[in-house]
Coordinates of C-alpha atoms and ligand atoms in Angstrom, one line a residue:
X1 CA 0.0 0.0 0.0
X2 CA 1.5 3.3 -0.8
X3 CA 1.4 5.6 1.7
X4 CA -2.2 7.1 1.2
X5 CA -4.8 6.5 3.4
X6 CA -7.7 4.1 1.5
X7 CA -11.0 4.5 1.8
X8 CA -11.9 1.1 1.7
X9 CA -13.0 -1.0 4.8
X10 CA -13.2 -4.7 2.7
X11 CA -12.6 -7.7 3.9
X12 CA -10.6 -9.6 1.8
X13 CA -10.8 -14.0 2.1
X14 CA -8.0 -16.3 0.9
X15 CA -9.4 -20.2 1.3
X16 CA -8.0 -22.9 -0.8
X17 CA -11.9 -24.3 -1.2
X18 CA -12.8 -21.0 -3.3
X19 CA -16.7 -22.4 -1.6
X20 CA -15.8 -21.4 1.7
X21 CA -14.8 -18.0 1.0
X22 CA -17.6 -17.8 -0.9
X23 CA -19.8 -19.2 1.8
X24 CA -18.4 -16.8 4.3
X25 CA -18.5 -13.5 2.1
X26 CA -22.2 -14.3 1.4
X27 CA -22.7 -14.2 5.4
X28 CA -20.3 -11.1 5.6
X29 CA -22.5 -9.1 3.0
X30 CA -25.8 -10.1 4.7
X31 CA -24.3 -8.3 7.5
X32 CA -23.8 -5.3 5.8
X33 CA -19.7 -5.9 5.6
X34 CA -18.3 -5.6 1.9
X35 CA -16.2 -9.3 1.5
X36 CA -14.2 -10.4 -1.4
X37 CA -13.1 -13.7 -1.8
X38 CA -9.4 -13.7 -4.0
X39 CA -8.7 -16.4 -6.7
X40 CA -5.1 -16.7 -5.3
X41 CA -2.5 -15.2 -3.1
X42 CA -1.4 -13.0 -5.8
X43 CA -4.8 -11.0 -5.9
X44 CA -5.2 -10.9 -2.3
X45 CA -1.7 -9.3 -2.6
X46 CA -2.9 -6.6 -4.9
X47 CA -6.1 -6.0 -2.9
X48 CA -4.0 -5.7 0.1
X49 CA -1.3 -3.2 -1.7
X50 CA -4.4 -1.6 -3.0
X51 CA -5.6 -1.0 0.8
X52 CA -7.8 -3.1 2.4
X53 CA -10.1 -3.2 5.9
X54 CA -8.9 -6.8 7.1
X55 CA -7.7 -10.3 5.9
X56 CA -9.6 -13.8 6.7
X57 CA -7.7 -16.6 5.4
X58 CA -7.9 -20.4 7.1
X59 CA -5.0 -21.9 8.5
X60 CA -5.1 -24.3 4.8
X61 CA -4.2 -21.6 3.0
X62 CA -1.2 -21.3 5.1
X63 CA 1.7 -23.0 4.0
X64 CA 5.2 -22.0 5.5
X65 CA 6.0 -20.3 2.0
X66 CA 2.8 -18.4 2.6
X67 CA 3.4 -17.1 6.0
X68 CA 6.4 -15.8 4.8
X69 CA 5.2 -14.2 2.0
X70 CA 2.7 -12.9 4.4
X71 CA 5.1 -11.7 6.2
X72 CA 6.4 -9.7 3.7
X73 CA 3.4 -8.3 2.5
X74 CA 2.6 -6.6 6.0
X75 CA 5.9 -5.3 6.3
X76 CA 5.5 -3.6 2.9
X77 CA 3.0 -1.8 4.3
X78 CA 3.8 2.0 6.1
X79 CA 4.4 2.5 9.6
X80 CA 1.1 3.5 10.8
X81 CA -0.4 0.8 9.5
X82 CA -1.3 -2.5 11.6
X83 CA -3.0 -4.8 9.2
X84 CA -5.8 -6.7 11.0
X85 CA -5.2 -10.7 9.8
X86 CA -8.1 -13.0 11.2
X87 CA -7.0 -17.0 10.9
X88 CA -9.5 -19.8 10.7
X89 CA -8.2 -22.5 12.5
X90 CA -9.6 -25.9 14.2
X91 CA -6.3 -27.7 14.3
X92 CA -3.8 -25.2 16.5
X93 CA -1.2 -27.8 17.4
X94 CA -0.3 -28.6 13.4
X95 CA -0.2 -25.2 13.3
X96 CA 2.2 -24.0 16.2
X97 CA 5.4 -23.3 14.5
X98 CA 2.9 -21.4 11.5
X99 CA 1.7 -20.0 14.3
X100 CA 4.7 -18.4 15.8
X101 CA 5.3 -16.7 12.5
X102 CA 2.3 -15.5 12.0
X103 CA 2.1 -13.8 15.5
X104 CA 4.8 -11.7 14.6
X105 CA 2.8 -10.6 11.6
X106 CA 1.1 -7.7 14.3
X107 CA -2.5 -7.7 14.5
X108 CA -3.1 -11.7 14.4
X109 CA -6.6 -13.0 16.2
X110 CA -7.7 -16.8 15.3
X111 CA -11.2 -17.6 15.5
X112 CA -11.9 -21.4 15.9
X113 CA -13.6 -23.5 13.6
X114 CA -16.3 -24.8 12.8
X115 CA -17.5 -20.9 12.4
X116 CA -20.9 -19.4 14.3
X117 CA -22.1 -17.2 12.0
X118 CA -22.4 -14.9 14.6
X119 CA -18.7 -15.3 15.8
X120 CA -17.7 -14.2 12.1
X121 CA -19.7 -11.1 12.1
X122 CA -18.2 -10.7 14.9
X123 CA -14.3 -10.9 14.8
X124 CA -14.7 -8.9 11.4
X125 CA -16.6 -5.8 12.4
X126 CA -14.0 -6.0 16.0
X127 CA -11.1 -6.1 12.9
X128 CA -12.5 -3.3 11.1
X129 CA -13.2 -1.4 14.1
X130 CA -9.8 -1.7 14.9
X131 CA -8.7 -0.4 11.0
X132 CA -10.8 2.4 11.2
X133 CA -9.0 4.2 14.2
X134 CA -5.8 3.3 12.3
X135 CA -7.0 5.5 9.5
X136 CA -9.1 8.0 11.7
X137 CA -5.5 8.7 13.5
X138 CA -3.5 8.7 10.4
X139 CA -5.6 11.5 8.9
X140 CA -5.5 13.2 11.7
X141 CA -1.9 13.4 12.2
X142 CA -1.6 14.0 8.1
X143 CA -3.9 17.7 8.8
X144 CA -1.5 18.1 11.7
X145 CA 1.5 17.8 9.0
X146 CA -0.4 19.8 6.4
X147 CA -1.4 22.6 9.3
X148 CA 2.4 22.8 9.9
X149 CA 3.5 22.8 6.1
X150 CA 1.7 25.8 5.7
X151 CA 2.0 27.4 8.6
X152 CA 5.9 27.5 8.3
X153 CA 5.8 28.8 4.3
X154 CA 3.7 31.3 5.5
X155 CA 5.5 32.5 8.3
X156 CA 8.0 32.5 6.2
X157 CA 7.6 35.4 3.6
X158 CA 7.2 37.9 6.5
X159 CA 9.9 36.8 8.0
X160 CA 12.0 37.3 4.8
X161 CA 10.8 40.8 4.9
X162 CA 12.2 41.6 8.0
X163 CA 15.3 40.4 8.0
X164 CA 16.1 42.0 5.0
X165 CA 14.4 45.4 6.3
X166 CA 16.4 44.7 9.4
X167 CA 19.6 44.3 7.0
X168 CA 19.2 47.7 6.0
X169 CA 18.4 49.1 9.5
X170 CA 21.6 47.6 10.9
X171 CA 24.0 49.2 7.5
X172 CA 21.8 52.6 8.0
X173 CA 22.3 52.8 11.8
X174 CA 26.0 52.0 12.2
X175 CA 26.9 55.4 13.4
X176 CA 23.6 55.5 16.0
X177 CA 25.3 53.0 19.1
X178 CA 21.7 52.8 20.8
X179 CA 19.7 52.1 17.4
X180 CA 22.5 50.0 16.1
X181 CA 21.8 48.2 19.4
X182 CA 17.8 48.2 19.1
X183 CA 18.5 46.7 15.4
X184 CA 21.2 44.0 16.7
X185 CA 18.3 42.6 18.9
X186 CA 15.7 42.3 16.1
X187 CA 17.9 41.1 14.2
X188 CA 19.1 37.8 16.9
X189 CA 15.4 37.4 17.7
X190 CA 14.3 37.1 14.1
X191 CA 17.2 34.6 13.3
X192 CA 15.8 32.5 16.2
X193 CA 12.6 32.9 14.9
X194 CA 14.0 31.7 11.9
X195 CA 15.2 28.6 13.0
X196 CA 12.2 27.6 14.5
X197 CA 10.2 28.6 11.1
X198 CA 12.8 26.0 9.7
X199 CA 12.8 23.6 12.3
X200 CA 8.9 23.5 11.6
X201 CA 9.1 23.1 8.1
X202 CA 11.9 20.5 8.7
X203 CA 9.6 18.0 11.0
X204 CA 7.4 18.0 8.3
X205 CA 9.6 17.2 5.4
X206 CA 11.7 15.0 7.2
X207 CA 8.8 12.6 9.3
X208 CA 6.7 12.5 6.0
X209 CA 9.9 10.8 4.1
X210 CA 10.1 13.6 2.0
X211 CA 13.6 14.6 2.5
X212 CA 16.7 12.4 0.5
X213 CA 19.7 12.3 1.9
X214 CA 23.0 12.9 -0.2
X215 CA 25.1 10.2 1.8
X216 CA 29.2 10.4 1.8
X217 CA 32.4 9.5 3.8
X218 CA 32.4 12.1 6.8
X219 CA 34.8 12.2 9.0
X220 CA 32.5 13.0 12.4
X221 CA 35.2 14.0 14.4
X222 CA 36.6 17.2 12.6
X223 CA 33.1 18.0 11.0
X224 CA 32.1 17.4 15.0
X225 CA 34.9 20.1 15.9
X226 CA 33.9 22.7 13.4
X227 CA 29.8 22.2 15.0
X228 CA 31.5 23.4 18.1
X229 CA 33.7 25.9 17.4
X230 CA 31.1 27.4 16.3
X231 CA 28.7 27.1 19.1
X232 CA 31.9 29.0 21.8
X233 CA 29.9 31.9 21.2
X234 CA 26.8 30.6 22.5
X235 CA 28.6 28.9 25.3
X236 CA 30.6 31.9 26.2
X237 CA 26.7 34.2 26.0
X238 CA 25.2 31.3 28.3
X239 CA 28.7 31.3 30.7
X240 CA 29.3 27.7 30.2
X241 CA 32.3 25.9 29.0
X242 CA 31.6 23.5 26.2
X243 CA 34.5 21.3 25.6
X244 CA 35.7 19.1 22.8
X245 CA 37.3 15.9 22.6
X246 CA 38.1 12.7 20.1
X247 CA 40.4 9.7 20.0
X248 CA 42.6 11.7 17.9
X249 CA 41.5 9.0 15.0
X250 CA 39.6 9.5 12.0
X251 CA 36.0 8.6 12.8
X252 CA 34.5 7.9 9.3
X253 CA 30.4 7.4 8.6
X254 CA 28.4 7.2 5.6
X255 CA 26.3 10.0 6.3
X256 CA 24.6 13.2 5.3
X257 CA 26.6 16.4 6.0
X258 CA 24.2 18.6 6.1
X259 CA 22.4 16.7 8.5
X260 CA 24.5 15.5 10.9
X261 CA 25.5 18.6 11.1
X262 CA 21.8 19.4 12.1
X263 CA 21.9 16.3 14.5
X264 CA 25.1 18.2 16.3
X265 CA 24.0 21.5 16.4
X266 CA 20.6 20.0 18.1
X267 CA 22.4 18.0 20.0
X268 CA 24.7 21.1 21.4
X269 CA 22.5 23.8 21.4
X270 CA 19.8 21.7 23.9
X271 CA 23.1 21.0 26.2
X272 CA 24.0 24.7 26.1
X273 CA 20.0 25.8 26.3
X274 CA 19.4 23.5 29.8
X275 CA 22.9 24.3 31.4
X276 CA 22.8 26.5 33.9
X277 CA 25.6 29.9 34.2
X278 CA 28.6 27.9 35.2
X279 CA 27.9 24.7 34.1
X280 CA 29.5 22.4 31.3
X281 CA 28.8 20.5 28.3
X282 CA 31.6 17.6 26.9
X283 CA 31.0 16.9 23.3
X284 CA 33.0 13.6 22.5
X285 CA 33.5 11.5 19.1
X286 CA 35.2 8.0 19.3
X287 CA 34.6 4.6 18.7
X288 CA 33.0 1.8 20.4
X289 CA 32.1 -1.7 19.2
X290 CA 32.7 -1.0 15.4
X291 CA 30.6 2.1 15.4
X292 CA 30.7 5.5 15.6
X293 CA 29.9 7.4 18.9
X294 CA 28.5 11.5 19.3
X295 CA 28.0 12.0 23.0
X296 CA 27.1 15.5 24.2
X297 CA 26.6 15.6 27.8
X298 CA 25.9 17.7 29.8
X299 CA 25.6 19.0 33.5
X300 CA 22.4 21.1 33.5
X301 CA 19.3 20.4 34.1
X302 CA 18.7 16.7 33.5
X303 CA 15.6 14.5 32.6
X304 CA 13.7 12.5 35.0
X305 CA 13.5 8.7 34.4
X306 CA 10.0 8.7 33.5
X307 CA 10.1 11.6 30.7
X308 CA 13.5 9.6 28.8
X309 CA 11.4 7.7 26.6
X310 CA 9.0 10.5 25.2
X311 CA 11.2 13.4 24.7
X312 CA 12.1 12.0 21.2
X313 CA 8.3 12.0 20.3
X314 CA 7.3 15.2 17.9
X315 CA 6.4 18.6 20.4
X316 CA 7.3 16.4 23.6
X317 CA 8.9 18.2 26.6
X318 CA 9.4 17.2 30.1
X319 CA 7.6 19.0 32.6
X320 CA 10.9 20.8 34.3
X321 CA 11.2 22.9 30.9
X322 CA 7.5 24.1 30.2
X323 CA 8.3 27.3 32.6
X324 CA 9.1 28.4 28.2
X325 CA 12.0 30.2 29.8
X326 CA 14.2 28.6 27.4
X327 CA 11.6 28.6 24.1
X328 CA 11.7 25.3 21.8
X329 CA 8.7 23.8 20.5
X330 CA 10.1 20.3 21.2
X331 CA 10.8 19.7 17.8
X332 CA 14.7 19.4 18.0
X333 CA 15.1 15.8 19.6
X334 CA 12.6 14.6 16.8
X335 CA 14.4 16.4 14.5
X336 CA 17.7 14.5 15.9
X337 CA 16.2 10.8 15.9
X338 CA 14.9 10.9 12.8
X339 CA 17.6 11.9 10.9
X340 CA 20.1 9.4 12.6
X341 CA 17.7 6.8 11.9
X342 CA 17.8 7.5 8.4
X343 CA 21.4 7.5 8.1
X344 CA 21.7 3.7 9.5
X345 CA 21.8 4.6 13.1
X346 CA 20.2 5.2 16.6
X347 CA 20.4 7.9 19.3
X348 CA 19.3 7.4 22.9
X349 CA 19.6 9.6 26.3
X350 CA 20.4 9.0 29.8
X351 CA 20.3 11.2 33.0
X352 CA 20.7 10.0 36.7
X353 CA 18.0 12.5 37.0
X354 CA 16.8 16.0 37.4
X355 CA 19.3 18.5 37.9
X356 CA 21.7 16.2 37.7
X357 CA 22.4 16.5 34.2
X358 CA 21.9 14.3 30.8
X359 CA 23.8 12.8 28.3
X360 CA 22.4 12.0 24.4
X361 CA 24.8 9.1 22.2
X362 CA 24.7 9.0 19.0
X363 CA 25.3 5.7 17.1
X364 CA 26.2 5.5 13.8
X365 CA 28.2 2.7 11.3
X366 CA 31.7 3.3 11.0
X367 CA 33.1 3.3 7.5
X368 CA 36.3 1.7 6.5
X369 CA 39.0 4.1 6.2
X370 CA 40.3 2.2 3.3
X371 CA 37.2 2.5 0.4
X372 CA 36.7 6.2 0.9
X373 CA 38.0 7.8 -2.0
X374 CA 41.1 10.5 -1.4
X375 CA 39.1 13.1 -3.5
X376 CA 35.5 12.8 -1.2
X377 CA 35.3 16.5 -0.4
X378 CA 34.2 15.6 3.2
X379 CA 35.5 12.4 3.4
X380 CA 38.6 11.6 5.2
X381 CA 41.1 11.2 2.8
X382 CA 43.9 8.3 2.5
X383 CA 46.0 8.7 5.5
X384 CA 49.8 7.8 4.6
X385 CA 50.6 5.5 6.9
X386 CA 54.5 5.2 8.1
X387 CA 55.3 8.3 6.3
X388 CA 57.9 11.0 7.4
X389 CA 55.7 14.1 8.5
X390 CA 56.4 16.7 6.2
X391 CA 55.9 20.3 7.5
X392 CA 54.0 22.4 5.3
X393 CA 52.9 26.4 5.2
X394 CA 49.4 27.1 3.9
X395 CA 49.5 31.0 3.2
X396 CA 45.7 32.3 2.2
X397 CA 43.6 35.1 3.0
X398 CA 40.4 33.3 2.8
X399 CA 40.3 32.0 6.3
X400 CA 37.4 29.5 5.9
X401 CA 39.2 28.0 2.6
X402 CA 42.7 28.4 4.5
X403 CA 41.2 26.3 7.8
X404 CA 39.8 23.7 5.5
X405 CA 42.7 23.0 3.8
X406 CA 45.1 22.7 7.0
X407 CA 42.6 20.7 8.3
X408 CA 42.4 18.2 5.5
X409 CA 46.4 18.5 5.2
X410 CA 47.0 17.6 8.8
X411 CA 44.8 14.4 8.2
X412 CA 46.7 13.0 5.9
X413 CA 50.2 13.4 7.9
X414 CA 51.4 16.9 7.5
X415 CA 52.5 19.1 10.1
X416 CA 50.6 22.3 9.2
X417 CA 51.1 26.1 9.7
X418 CA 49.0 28.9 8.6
X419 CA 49.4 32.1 7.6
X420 CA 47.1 35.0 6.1
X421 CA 49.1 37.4 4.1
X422 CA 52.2 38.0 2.5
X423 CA 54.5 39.6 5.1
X424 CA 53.2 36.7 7.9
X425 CA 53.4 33.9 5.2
X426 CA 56.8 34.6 4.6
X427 CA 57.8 35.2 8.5
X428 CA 56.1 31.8 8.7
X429 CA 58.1 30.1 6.1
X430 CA 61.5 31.4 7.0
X431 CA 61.3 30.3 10.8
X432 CA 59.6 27.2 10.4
X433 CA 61.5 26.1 6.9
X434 CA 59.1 23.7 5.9
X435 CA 59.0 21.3 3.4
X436 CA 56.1 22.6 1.2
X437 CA 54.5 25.9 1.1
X438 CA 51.5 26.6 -0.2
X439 CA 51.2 30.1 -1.4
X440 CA 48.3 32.2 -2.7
X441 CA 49.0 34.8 -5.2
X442 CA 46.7 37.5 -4.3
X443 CA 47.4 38.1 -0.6
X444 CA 47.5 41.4 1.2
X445 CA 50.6 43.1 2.4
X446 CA 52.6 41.6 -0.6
X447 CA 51.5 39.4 -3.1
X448 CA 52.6 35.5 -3.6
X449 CA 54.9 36.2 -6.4
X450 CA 56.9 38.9 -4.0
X451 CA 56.9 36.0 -1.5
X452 CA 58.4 33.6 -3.2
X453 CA 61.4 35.8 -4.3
X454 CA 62.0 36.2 -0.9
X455 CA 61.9 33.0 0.5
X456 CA 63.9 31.4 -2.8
X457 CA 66.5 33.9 -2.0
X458 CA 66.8 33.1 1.6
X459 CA 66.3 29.0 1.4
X460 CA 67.3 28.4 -1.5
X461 CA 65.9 25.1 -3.2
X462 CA 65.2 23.6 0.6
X463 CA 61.5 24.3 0.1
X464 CA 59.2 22.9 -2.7
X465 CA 56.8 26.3 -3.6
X466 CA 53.4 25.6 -4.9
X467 CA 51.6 28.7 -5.9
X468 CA 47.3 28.4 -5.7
X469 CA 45.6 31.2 -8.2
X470 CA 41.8 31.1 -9.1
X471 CA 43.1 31.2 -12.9
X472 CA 44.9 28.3 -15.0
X473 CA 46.5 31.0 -17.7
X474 CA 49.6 30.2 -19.0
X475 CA 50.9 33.5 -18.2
X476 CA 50.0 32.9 -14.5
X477 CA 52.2 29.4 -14.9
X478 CA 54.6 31.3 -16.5
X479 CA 55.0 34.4 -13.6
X480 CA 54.9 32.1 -10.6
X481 CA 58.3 29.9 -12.3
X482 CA 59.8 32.9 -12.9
X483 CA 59.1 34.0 -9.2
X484 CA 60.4 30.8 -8.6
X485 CA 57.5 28.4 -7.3
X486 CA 58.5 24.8 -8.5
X487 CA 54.4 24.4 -9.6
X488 CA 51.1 26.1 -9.8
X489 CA 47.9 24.6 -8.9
X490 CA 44.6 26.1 -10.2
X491 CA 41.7 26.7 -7.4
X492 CA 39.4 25.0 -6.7
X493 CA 42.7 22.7 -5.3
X494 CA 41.8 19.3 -4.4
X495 CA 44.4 17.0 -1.8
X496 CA 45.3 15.0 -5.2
X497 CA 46.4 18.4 -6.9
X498 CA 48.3 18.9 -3.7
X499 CA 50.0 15.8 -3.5
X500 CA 50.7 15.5 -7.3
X501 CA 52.4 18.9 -6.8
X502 CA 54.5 17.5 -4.2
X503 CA 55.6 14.4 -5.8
X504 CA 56.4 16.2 -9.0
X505 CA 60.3 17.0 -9.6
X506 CA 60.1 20.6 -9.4
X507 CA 59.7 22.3 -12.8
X508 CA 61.0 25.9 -12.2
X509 CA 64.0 25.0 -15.0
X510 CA 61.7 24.5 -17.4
X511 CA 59.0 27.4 -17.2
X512 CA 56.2 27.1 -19.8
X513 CA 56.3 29.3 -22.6
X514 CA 54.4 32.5 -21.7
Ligands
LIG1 P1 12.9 21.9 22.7 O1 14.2 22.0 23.2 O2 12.6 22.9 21.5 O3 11.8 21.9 23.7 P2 13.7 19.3 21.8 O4 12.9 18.3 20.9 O5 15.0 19.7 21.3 O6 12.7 20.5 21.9 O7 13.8 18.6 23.2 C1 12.6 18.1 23.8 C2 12.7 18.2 25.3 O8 13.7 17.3 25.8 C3 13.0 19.5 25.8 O9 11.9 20.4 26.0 C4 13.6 19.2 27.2 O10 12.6 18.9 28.1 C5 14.3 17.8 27.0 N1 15.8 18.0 26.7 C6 16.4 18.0 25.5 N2 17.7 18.2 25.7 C7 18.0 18.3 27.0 C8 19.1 18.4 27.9 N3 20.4 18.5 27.3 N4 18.9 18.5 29.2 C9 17.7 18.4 29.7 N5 16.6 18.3 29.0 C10 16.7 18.2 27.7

């Protein structure tokens, strides 16, 4: 069945003796219940996939092939369903290891034979009784969905509106302290607004299946490290210490990283939200068992034993939080649970208690190291194992693409230092003497080309220049041999460019034509 709610409330019959069912569907439609007997198991299938009120099939018609197919029929079926399946049996000992199966087919009863008329009537209308509520609560909780949907998109356009307004306030008001002040505060409520307008529309998308993930080799610890770093701010405003710490391994999943990064943030931001001034929050990756582990925990406000199973249900929050001094619509943890769930794995919480803080795990499979391919973008690329570390100097201006690229760097063995302009790149590169340096052209202070005149004149050929430009000109390859880089690499750079670069002889004796 797809995941549409049917209208119909039939009762469908499987017997091998096509009489009985017919028998019995005569009797079912005298008592005003629509029955249809099936030629086979393959149109009872289709009725079933079609959506149907109930099954009634005797204990003949099932064979151990049967049950299983059975089996796999109802689990074809969507979550909320719970596929009523009535059994006509007068022989229950040949049937007990059928049986067993068929019990863990759900929503099993067995009438036993011969039949009352009155005790089929019966355990139908109690089957279809029992359907009815399935779809009565399924449509409700569809409107609920559809309320949401559009609720969010249309809290959405005004919300647009004012942050760009807001935008504009903030650039006209620089020079006013108190107005820049009353504009700073619209603008950090609006944002949160924002990302509950999100979070909103999120639930929706993403407990309704209508959200695909793009999976890929993460590495959870460093994409982990950049969550938090980012959150300091948040810790520092709320005056408690969030800390971070990992194995000091690569911790690779096949995941989403978009939304693990959602499931971290969530994750974080509760800890931060239900901390008390002074408290702390310890955000750990590592391994355990063969799998990947997230734990943020916390020493704030805690969860009482009974409200640990529901606070993963959609707008559940315990009791200790609904003072609303700390806002939420108790979306966050759903949020959480089912995207981990999605990407292969579980998440579950612990707390000795109220105000003794909590602590939420994240499972997820680990990936092998080995299959991720070098050039995965957020993958953790091929460490080199029993290598020398060689010391390299990334010198950029852009600090995000500069981070990144030490980052990735120091994964796969280097010893990294940074720099973000000329003067400071070359300071860098004359007192460490590293191996490599990585050199922008256009850099404040001076540019690359000045940069590598310097440190060729001071080092001599003891370091291997790479210049990085955003343009692949010939000219450019040209300029940076004459300035004396041994190679030039075109941005976007990728780890293989790097490493090709710095297994390559050098090539400054042979400069391409210009
Ligand atoms: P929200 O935070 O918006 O209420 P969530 O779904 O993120 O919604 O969390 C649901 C509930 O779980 C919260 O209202 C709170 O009661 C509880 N909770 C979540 N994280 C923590 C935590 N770190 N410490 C204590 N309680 C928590």
């Amino acid at each position: 069945m797809s995941n549409r709610i049917p209208d119909s409330f039939e009762a469908v019959l499987l017997t091998p003796l096509g009489r009985d069912a017919m028998l019995a569907a005569d009797c079912l439609r005298m008592a005003g219940i629509e029955a249809v007997p099936c030629r086979d198991f393959e149109e009872l299938s289709a009725r079933v996939r079609a959506g149907v009120g109930t099954v009634l099939v005797t204990e003949e018609a099932l064979t151990v092939e049967r049950v299983r197919a059975f089996g796999d029929l109802v689990q074809e079926q969507p979550a909320w369903s719970d596929l009523p399946i009535v059994v006509f049996s007068s022989r229950l000992d040949t049937l007990r290891s059928r049986t067993a199966h068929l019990q863990e087919l759900g929503n099993v009863s067995f009438v036993d034979r011969p039949v009352q008329r009155r005790t089929l009537v019966a355990a139908v209308r109690s089957a279809l009784r029992a359907r009815q509520r399935q779809y009565e609560g399924r449509r409700a909780i569809e409107a609920r969905e559809q309320f949401l949907a559009m609720l969010g998109h249309e809290l959405r356009n005004p919300l647009a509106a004012i942050v760009f307004a807001t935008d504009l306030l903030g650039r006209g008001n620089a020079d006013n302290p108190r107005l820049a002040k009353y504009t700073a505060t619209v603008e950090r409520q609006t944002r949160h607004l924002h990302r509950l307008v999100d979070d909103l529309l999120d639930v929706g998308r993403v407990t309704s299946g209508k959200v695909t993930l793009k999976r890929e080799p993460v590495e959870m610890a460093a994409l982990v490290r950049r969550s938090i770093e980012a959150h300091q701010v948040m810790a520092e405003a709320h005056g408690v210490s969030l800390i971070f710490t990992d194995d000091g391994t690569p911790v690779v999943v096949d995941a989403d990283v978009v939304r693990l990064e959602q499931v971290a943030t969530n994750l974080v931001t509760n800890a931060l939200k239900y901390t008390p001034r002074g408290g702390r929050v310890a955000v750990r990756v590592g391994r355990e068992g063969g799998q990947a582990v997230l734990s943020v925990q916390d020493t704030g406000l805690g969860i009482a034993a009974e409200n640990l199973g529901s606070i993963f249900e959609l707008f559940a929050q315990a009791p200790t939080t609904l003072d609303r001094a700390r806002g939420g619509l108790g979306l966050g943890l759903t949020l959480v649970r089912t995207l981990v769930e999605l990407q292969g794995g579980t998440v579950a919480a612990d707390s000795p208690g109220v105000g003794l803080g909590s602590r939420f795990q994240v499972r997820l499979p680990l990936v092998v190291v080995d299959v991720v391919p070098a050039s995965s973008k957020h993958g953790f690329p091929t460490p080199m194992p029993g290598r020398p570390r060689k010391r390299i100097v990334v010198v950029d201006d852009n600090a995000d693409l500069r981070e990144m690229l030490a980052e990735l760097l120091g994964m796969v063995g280097y010893v990294v230092e940074e720099a973000g302009d000329g003067p400071q790149g070359l300071t860098r590169i004359l007192s460490v003497r590293p191996d490599v340096a990585l050199v922008d052209i256009g850099l404040p202070g001076f540019d690359g080309y000045e940069l590598a005149r310097q440190a060729r004149r001071s080092l001599g050929d003891s370091v291997l220049l790479i210049a990085m430009t955003g343009y692949g000109q010939l000219d450019d390859q040209a300029r940076a041999a004459e300035a004396g880089f041994d190679s030039h690499i075109t941005k976007p750079v990728s780890l293989e460019d790097i490493e090709a670069a710095v297994a390559a002889p050098p090539s400054r004796s042979a400069p391409p034509a210009a």
